[in-house]
Amino acid sequence: MASASRKRSWKNANVQAGDYWKKSKRMAALEPNHPSVSSYMYFGVNTIFRQVWQEILQTNLTFDNMKSIARKHLHYLATAILHCLLAHRLTLAKDMISVLCKKFDTVPELVWKTGMEVLDDNNPYYAMRCTRFHKAVGDLLQYYFVRFGHNFAFTYNDEVDNSDSDETRDLTHEARIAIDHLKGLVETEGVWDVHIAICAELLAYFNDKKSAKKLLKKYLQCQPTNTNAYRYLYYFRKRYYPKEVVKIRKVLAELAKFNPCDIMCLDIINYSNFKVKSSIKETLSILFDHLDYHSCALNIQPWKLLTTFLTKVDLRCDECLNLIWEERKLWWPEYHFSEDSLDKIATPSKDPAKEETNFHVIAYKAAVAIWILGSDNKYTARVYSIMKLRNLKELSCMLEKCLVLHREDN
């Protein structure tokens, strides 16, 4: 009976956790600055920790059962924290992480271990897990970096490329030793961004680009949650293998799945095939996912790229666009295309640069609204009247062209 009661309690807790997360996310999307959003999300997490976990762990559960029970709850908390970090809501993220640090008399070890799990290697306790071997390798590499950097600068400035001089031979020898040490770090626990990037550059300098690419791919496999791992591989492929469009695109698509609001994701439009339906759908999904985040929606670039993309693909994207819009039609109009948000922008500002940025943002938003809300939507009409009133001819012409294109397609 006690076991059945505990199962029911945990099932109810899961439902409660899911409801808290879904409602808080919906509220954050509709009204990201509303004061109740922060308190609601924090209250949800705090309630789960204080009431659910404490009640369950006070019973005499085995370690294996405890691990199984905690798994789903960790998922809710980690998802909430990740969402806040991606939206740059650092204060709320800090509040939720602080819940992990609350002292429970019965399970202080669990709270500490859970914090270690969520924070991974970005917390002060990570130093406790570092071995002397890591420090020794770091000291050794520092020596090689200094020696190699000095010799490389000396050789480069004197234009001694590919010569048989003593300086060049010493440079090659020291670089090879550094490469051997650096390669060994790729599978070692920890973040080795600087070391791996230097190693890849050394390999590329000595015309071993295949090994450099293999190293960066391996580092990405070992660090799938490290944004820099995607960035290094993307820029390396872009620089040395610009014709491998499909592979470059794949790296950007994988980054977009992990971190949709990374500005680098927008580069995928440069590698899109405007005639292939799957490419159109993937690019649109990445652009819309990026604009789901409030911090990204304030920038000109994503709206401008989305406008450009929609005008280029014409009718070929209608089906793809409808599928993506179906998921957002209940909250995007109020979130992005509210007429009330234009009142403040229409008022003259004391900061000309900020005012110009705001006008460009709303102009490209109005252009996007033409394709997803129709050419007769109120938001675009209001923005167009503002552009005319402020004599912004370039932006007015851009909206007029979008209106003409949309009417021709329909």
Coordinates of C-alpha atoms in Angstrom, one line a residue, residues 3-362:
S3 CA 4.5 1.6 -2.4
A4 CA 1.4 2.3 -4.4
S5 CA 0.9 5.5 -2.5
R6 CA 4.4 6.7 -3.3
K7 CA 3.8 5.9 -7.0
R8 CA 0.6 7.9 -7.0
S9 CA 2.4 10.8 -5.3
W10 CA 5.2 10.8 -7.8
K11 CA 2.8 10.6 -10.7
N12 CA 0.9 13.6 -9.4
A13 CA 4.2 15.4 -8.9
N14 CA 5.2 14.8 -12.5
V15 CA 1.9 16.2 -13.7
Q16 CA 2.3 19.2 -11.5
A17 CA 5.9 19.7 -12.7
G18 CA 4.8 19.5 -16.3
D19 CA 1.9 21.9 -15.8
Y20 CA 4.2 24.4 -14.0
W21 CA 6.7 24.3 -16.9
K22 CA 4.1 24.5 -19.7
K23 CA 2.2 27.4 -18.2
S24 CA 5.3 29.3 -17.3
K25 CA 6.8 28.9 -20.8
R26 CA 3.5 30.0 -22.3
M27 CA 3.3 33.0 -20.1
A28 CA 6.9 33.9 -20.9
A29 CA 6.2 33.7 -24.6
L30 CA 3.2 35.9 -24.5
E31 CA 4.3 38.4 -21.8
P32 CA 8.1 37.9 -21.3
N33 CA 8.4 40.9 -19.0
H34 CA 5.3 40.2 -16.9
P35 CA 6.3 40.1 -13.2
S36 CA 4.2 37.0 -12.6
V37 CA 6.3 35.0 -15.0
S38 CA 9.4 35.0 -12.8
S39 CA 7.5 34.3 -9.6
Y40 CA 5.4 31.5 -11.2
M41 CA 8.4 29.7 -12.6
Y42 CA 10.4 30.0 -9.3
F43 CA 7.4 29.0 -7.2
G44 CA 6.9 25.9 -9.5
V45 CA 10.5 24.7 -9.1
N46 CA 10.6 25.6 -5.4
T47 CA 7.4 23.6 -4.7
I48 CA 8.7 20.6 -6.5
F49 CA 11.9 20.5 -4.6
R50 CA 10.6 21.3 -1.2
Q51 CA 7.4 19.3 -1.1
V52 CA 7.9 16.4 -3.6
W53 CA 11.5 15.5 -3.3
Q54 CA 11.7 15.9 0.5
E55 CA 8.6 13.7 1.0
I56 CA 9.9 11.0 -1.3
L57 CA 13.4 11.0 0.1
Q58 CA 12.3 10.9 3.7
T59 CA 11.1 7.4 2.9
N60 CA 13.7 4.6 3.0
L61 CA 14.3 4.3 -0.7
T62 CA 17.3 2.5 -2.1
F63 CA 19.9 4.5 -4.1
D64 CA 18.8 2.9 -7.4
N65 CA 15.2 3.8 -6.8
M66 CA 16.1 7.3 -5.8
K67 CA 18.1 7.8 -9.0
S68 CA 15.2 6.6 -11.1
I69 CA 12.7 8.8 -9.3
A70 CA 14.9 11.9 -9.6
R71 CA 15.6 11.5 -13.3
K72 CA 12.3 13.0 -14.6
H73 CA 12.3 15.9 -12.1
L74 CA 15.9 16.8 -13.2
H75 CA 14.6 17.0 -16.8
Y76 CA 12.0 19.6 -15.9
L77 CA 14.4 21.7 -13.8
A78 CA 17.2 21.5 -16.4
T79 CA 14.8 22.5 -19.2
A80 CA 13.5 25.5 -17.2
I81 CA 17.1 26.6 -16.5
L82 CA 18.2 26.2 -20.1
H83 CA 15.2 28.2 -21.4
C84 CA 16.0 31.0 -19.0
L85 CA 19.7 31.0 -20.0
L86 CA 18.8 31.0 -23.7
A87 CA 16.5 33.9 -23.2
H88 CA 19.2 35.8 -21.2
R89 CA 16.9 35.8 -18.1
L90 CA 19.9 35.3 -15.9
T91 CA 18.3 36.5 -12.7
L92 CA 15.5 33.9 -12.9
A93 CA 18.0 31.2 -13.9
K94 CA 20.1 32.1 -10.8
D95 CA 17.0 31.9 -8.6
M96 CA 16.1 28.4 -9.9
I97 CA 19.7 27.1 -9.5
S98 CA 19.7 28.5 -6.0
V99 CA 16.9 26.1 -5.2
L100 CA 19.4 23.3 -5.6
C101 CA 21.5 24.9 -2.9
K102 CA 18.8 24.9 -0.2
K103 CA 19.7 22.9 2.8
F104 CA 17.6 19.9 3.5
D105 CA 18.5 18.2 6.8
T106 CA 17.8 14.8 5.4
V107 CA 19.5 14.9 2.0
P108 CA 22.4 17.5 1.8
E109 CA 24.5 15.1 -0.3
L110 CA 21.7 14.8 -2.9
V111 CA 21.3 18.6 -3.3
W112 CA 25.0 18.9 -3.8
K113 CA 25.2 16.1 -6.3
T114 CA 22.2 17.4 -8.2
G115 CA 23.8 20.8 -8.5
M116 CA 26.9 19.1 -9.9
E117 CA 24.8 17.3 -12.5
V118 CA 22.9 20.5 -13.6
L119 CA 25.9 22.8 -13.6
D120 CA 28.2 20.1 -15.2
D121 CA 31.8 21.5 -15.4
N122 CA 30.9 25.2 -15.1
N123 CA 30.9 25.3 -11.3
P124 CA 33.5 25.9 -8.6
Y125 CA 33.6 22.2 -7.5
Y126 CA 34.9 21.1 -10.9
A127 CA 38.4 21.9 -9.8
M128 CA 38.0 19.1 -7.2
R129 CA 37.8 16.6 -10.0
C130 CA 40.8 17.8 -11.9
T131 CA 43.9 15.6 -11.5
R132 CA 47.5 16.5 -11.3
F133 CA 48.0 15.2 -14.8
H134 CA 45.8 18.0 -16.2
K135 CA 47.8 20.6 -14.4
A136 CA 51.0 19.0 -15.6
V137 CA 49.8 19.0 -19.2
G138 CA 48.7 22.6 -18.9
D139 CA 52.1 23.7 -17.7
L140 CA 53.8 21.8 -20.4
L141 CA 51.6 23.2 -23.1
Q142 CA 52.2 26.7 -21.8
Y143 CA 55.9 26.2 -22.4
Y144 CA 55.3 25.0 -26.0
F145 CA 52.8 27.8 -26.7
V146 CA 55.3 30.4 -25.7
R147 CA 58.2 28.9 -27.6
F148 CA 56.1 28.1 -30.7
G149 CA 54.4 31.5 -30.7
H150 CA 57.7 33.3 -30.5
N151 CA 59.4 31.3 -33.2
F152 CA 56.3 31.4 -35.5
A153 CA 56.2 35.2 -35.3
F154 CA 59.9 35.4 -35.9
T155 CA 59.8 33.1 -38.9
Y156 CA 56.6 34.7 -40.4
N157 CA 58.0 38.2 -40.2
D158 CA 61.2 37.2 -41.8
E159 CA 59.4 35.3 -44.6
V160 CA 61.3 32.0 -44.0
D161 CA 58.4 29.8 -45.2
N162 CA 59.4 26.3 -46.3
S163 CA 63.1 26.9 -46.0
D164 CA 65.7 24.6 -44.5
S165 CA 66.9 27.1 -41.9
D166 CA 67.6 26.1 -38.3
E167 CA 64.7 28.3 -37.2
T168 CA 62.2 26.5 -39.5
R169 CA 63.4 23.1 -38.4
D170 CA 63.1 24.1 -34.7
L171 CA 59.7 25.5 -35.4
T172 CA 58.5 22.3 -37.0
H173 CA 59.9 20.1 -34.3
E174 CA 58.4 22.1 -31.5
A175 CA 55.0 22.4 -33.3
R176 CA 54.9 18.6 -33.8
I177 CA 55.5 18.0 -30.1
A178 CA 52.8 20.5 -29.2
I179 CA 50.4 18.9 -31.6
D180 CA 51.0 15.4 -30.0
H181 CA 50.2 16.8 -26.6
L182 CA 47.2 18.7 -27.7
K183 CA 45.6 15.8 -29.6
G184 CA 45.5 13.8 -26.4
L185 CA 43.2 16.3 -24.7
V186 CA 40.3 15.8 -27.1
E187 CA 38.8 12.9 -25.2
T188 CA 40.0 14.1 -21.8
E189 CA 37.2 15.3 -19.4
G190 CA 37.0 19.1 -19.4
V191 CA 36.7 22.1 -21.7
W192 CA 39.7 22.4 -23.9
D193 CA 38.5 25.0 -26.4
V194 CA 41.7 27.1 -26.7
H195 CA 43.9 24.0 -26.9
I196 CA 41.9 22.3 -29.6
A197 CA 41.6 25.4 -31.7
I198 CA 45.4 26.0 -31.5
C199 CA 46.0 22.3 -32.4
A200 CA 43.7 22.6 -35.5
E201 CA 45.4 25.7 -36.6
L202 CA 48.8 24.1 -36.3
L203 CA 47.7 21.1 -38.3
A204 CA 46.3 23.3 -41.0
Y205 CA 49.5 25.4 -41.1
F206 CA 51.5 22.2 -41.8
N207 CA 49.0 21.2 -44.5
D208 CA 47.4 18.4 -42.5
K209 CA 43.9 19.7 -42.9
K210 CA 42.3 16.2 -42.9
S211 CA 43.7 15.6 -39.4
A212 CA 42.6 19.0 -38.2
K213 CA 39.0 18.4 -39.5
K214 CA 39.0 14.9 -37.9
L215 CA 40.2 16.5 -34.6
L216 CA 37.5 19.1 -34.6
K217 CA 34.8 16.5 -35.4
K218 CA 36.0 14.3 -32.6
Y219 CA 35.9 17.3 -30.2
L220 CA 32.3 18.0 -31.2
Q221 CA 31.4 14.4 -30.5
C222 CA 33.0 14.6 -27.1
Q223 CA 31.5 18.1 -26.3
P224 CA 28.0 18.0 -27.9
T225 CA 26.8 20.7 -25.4
N226 CA 29.7 23.1 -26.1
T227 CA 28.8 25.9 -28.5
N228 CA 32.5 26.6 -29.3
A229 CA 32.9 23.0 -30.6
Y230 CA 30.3 23.7 -33.3
R231 CA 31.8 27.1 -34.0
Y232 CA 35.3 25.8 -34.5
L233 CA 34.2 23.1 -36.9
Y234 CA 31.9 25.5 -38.8
Y235 CA 34.6 28.1 -39.4
F236 CA 37.2 25.5 -40.3
R237 CA 35.0 24.0 -42.9
K238 CA 34.0 27.4 -44.2
R239 CA 37.6 28.4 -44.5
Y240 CA 39.2 25.3 -45.9
Y241 CA 36.3 23.3 -47.4
P242 CA 33.9 26.0 -48.7
K243 CA 32.4 23.7 -51.4
E244 CA 31.2 21.2 -48.8
V245 CA 27.9 23.0 -48.5
V246 CA 25.9 20.1 -47.2
K247 CA 28.3 19.4 -44.4
I248 CA 28.6 23.0 -43.4
R249 CA 24.9 23.2 -43.3
K250 CA 24.7 20.1 -41.1
V251 CA 26.9 21.7 -38.5
L252 CA 24.7 24.8 -38.4
A253 CA 21.6 22.7 -38.2
E254 CA 23.0 20.7 -35.2
L255 CA 23.9 23.9 -33.5
A256 CA 20.4 25.3 -34.0
K257 CA 18.9 22.2 -32.3
F258 CA 21.2 22.7 -29.3
N259 CA 21.1 26.5 -29.1
P260 CA 18.5 28.1 -31.3
C261 CA 19.3 31.7 -30.3
D262 CA 23.0 31.5 -31.3
I263 CA 23.6 34.2 -33.9
M264 CA 25.7 31.8 -35.9
C265 CA 22.6 29.7 -36.8
L266 CA 21.5 32.5 -39.1
D267 CA 24.4 31.7 -41.5
I268 CA 22.4 28.7 -42.6
I269 CA 20.6 30.9 -45.1
N270 CA 23.8 31.3 -47.0
Y271 CA 23.9 27.5 -47.6
S272 CA 20.2 27.1 -48.4
N273 CA 18.9 25.6 -51.7
F274 CA 15.9 27.7 -52.6
K275 CA 14.6 25.0 -55.0
V276 CA 14.7 22.1 -52.5
K277 CA 11.7 21.8 -50.2
S278 CA 13.5 20.1 -47.3
S279 CA 16.2 22.8 -47.4
I280 CA 13.5 25.5 -47.3
K281 CA 11.7 23.9 -44.4
E282 CA 14.8 23.5 -42.3
T283 CA 15.9 27.1 -42.9
L284 CA 12.5 28.5 -42.1
S285 CA 12.3 26.4 -38.9
I286 CA 15.7 27.6 -37.7
L287 CA 14.8 31.3 -38.4
F288 CA 11.5 31.0 -36.6
D289 CA 13.0 29.1 -33.7
H290 CA 15.6 31.9 -33.4
L291 CA 12.9 34.6 -33.3
D292 CA 10.9 32.7 -30.6
Y293 CA 13.4 34.2 -28.1
H294 CA 12.7 37.7 -26.9
S295 CA 16.4 38.8 -27.0
C296 CA 16.8 37.7 -30.6
A297 CA 13.5 39.4 -31.7
L298 CA 15.0 42.8 -30.9
N299 CA 17.7 42.4 -33.6
I300 CA 17.5 43.6 -37.2
Q301 CA 19.5 40.7 -38.8
P302 CA 17.0 37.7 -38.2
W303 CA 14.0 39.7 -39.4
K304 CA 15.9 41.0 -42.4
L305 CA 17.1 37.5 -43.3
L306 CA 13.6 36.0 -42.9
T307 CA 12.2 38.8 -45.2
T308 CA 14.8 38.1 -47.8
F309 CA 14.3 34.4 -47.6
L310 CA 10.5 34.6 -47.9
T311 CA 10.7 36.9 -51.0
K312 CA 13.2 34.6 -52.7
V313 CA 11.4 31.3 -52.3
D314 CA 8.0 32.7 -53.4
L315 CA 5.2 30.1 -53.5
R316 CA 7.5 27.1 -53.1
C317 CA 7.6 27.8 -49.3
D318 CA 3.8 28.1 -48.8
E319 CA 3.3 24.6 -47.5
C320 CA 6.4 24.7 -45.3
L321 CA 5.5 28.2 -44.0
N322 CA 2.0 27.1 -43.1
L323 CA 3.3 24.1 -41.1
I324 CA 5.7 26.3 -39.1
W325 CA 3.1 29.0 -38.6
E326 CA 0.5 26.5 -37.3
E327 CA 2.6 26.1 -34.2
R328 CA 2.8 29.8 -33.5
K329 CA -0.4 31.3 -34.8
L330 CA -1.9 31.5 -31.3
W331 CA 0.9 33.5 -29.7
W332 CA 3.1 35.1 -32.3
P333 CA 0.6 37.8 -33.4
E334 CA 0.4 39.2 -29.9
Y335 CA 4.1 38.5 -29.2
H336 CA 5.6 40.1 -32.3
F337 CA 2.9 42.0 -34.2
S338 CA 1.0 43.9 -31.5
E339 CA -0.1 47.4 -32.6
D340 CA 0.3 48.6 -29.0
S341 CA 4.1 48.0 -29.2
L342 CA 4.3 50.6 -32.0
D343 CA 3.1 53.5 -29.9
K344 CA 6.4 53.9 -28.0
I345 CA 8.5 53.4 -31.2
A346 CA 6.5 56.0 -33.1
T347 CA 7.3 58.6 -30.4
P348 CA 10.5 60.6 -31.3
S349 CA 13.6 59.4 -29.3
K350 CA 16.6 61.2 -27.9
D351 CA 18.8 58.5 -29.1
P352 CA 19.0 58.6 -33.0
A353 CA 20.9 55.4 -33.4
K354 CA 18.4 53.4 -31.2
E355 CA 15.5 55.0 -33.0
E356 CA 16.9 54.0 -36.4
T357 CA 17.4 50.4 -35.2
N358 CA 13.9 50.3 -33.9
F359 CA 12.5 51.5 -37.2
H360 CA 14.4 48.9 -39.2
V361 CA 13.3 46.1 -36.9
I362 CA 9.5 47.0 -37.1

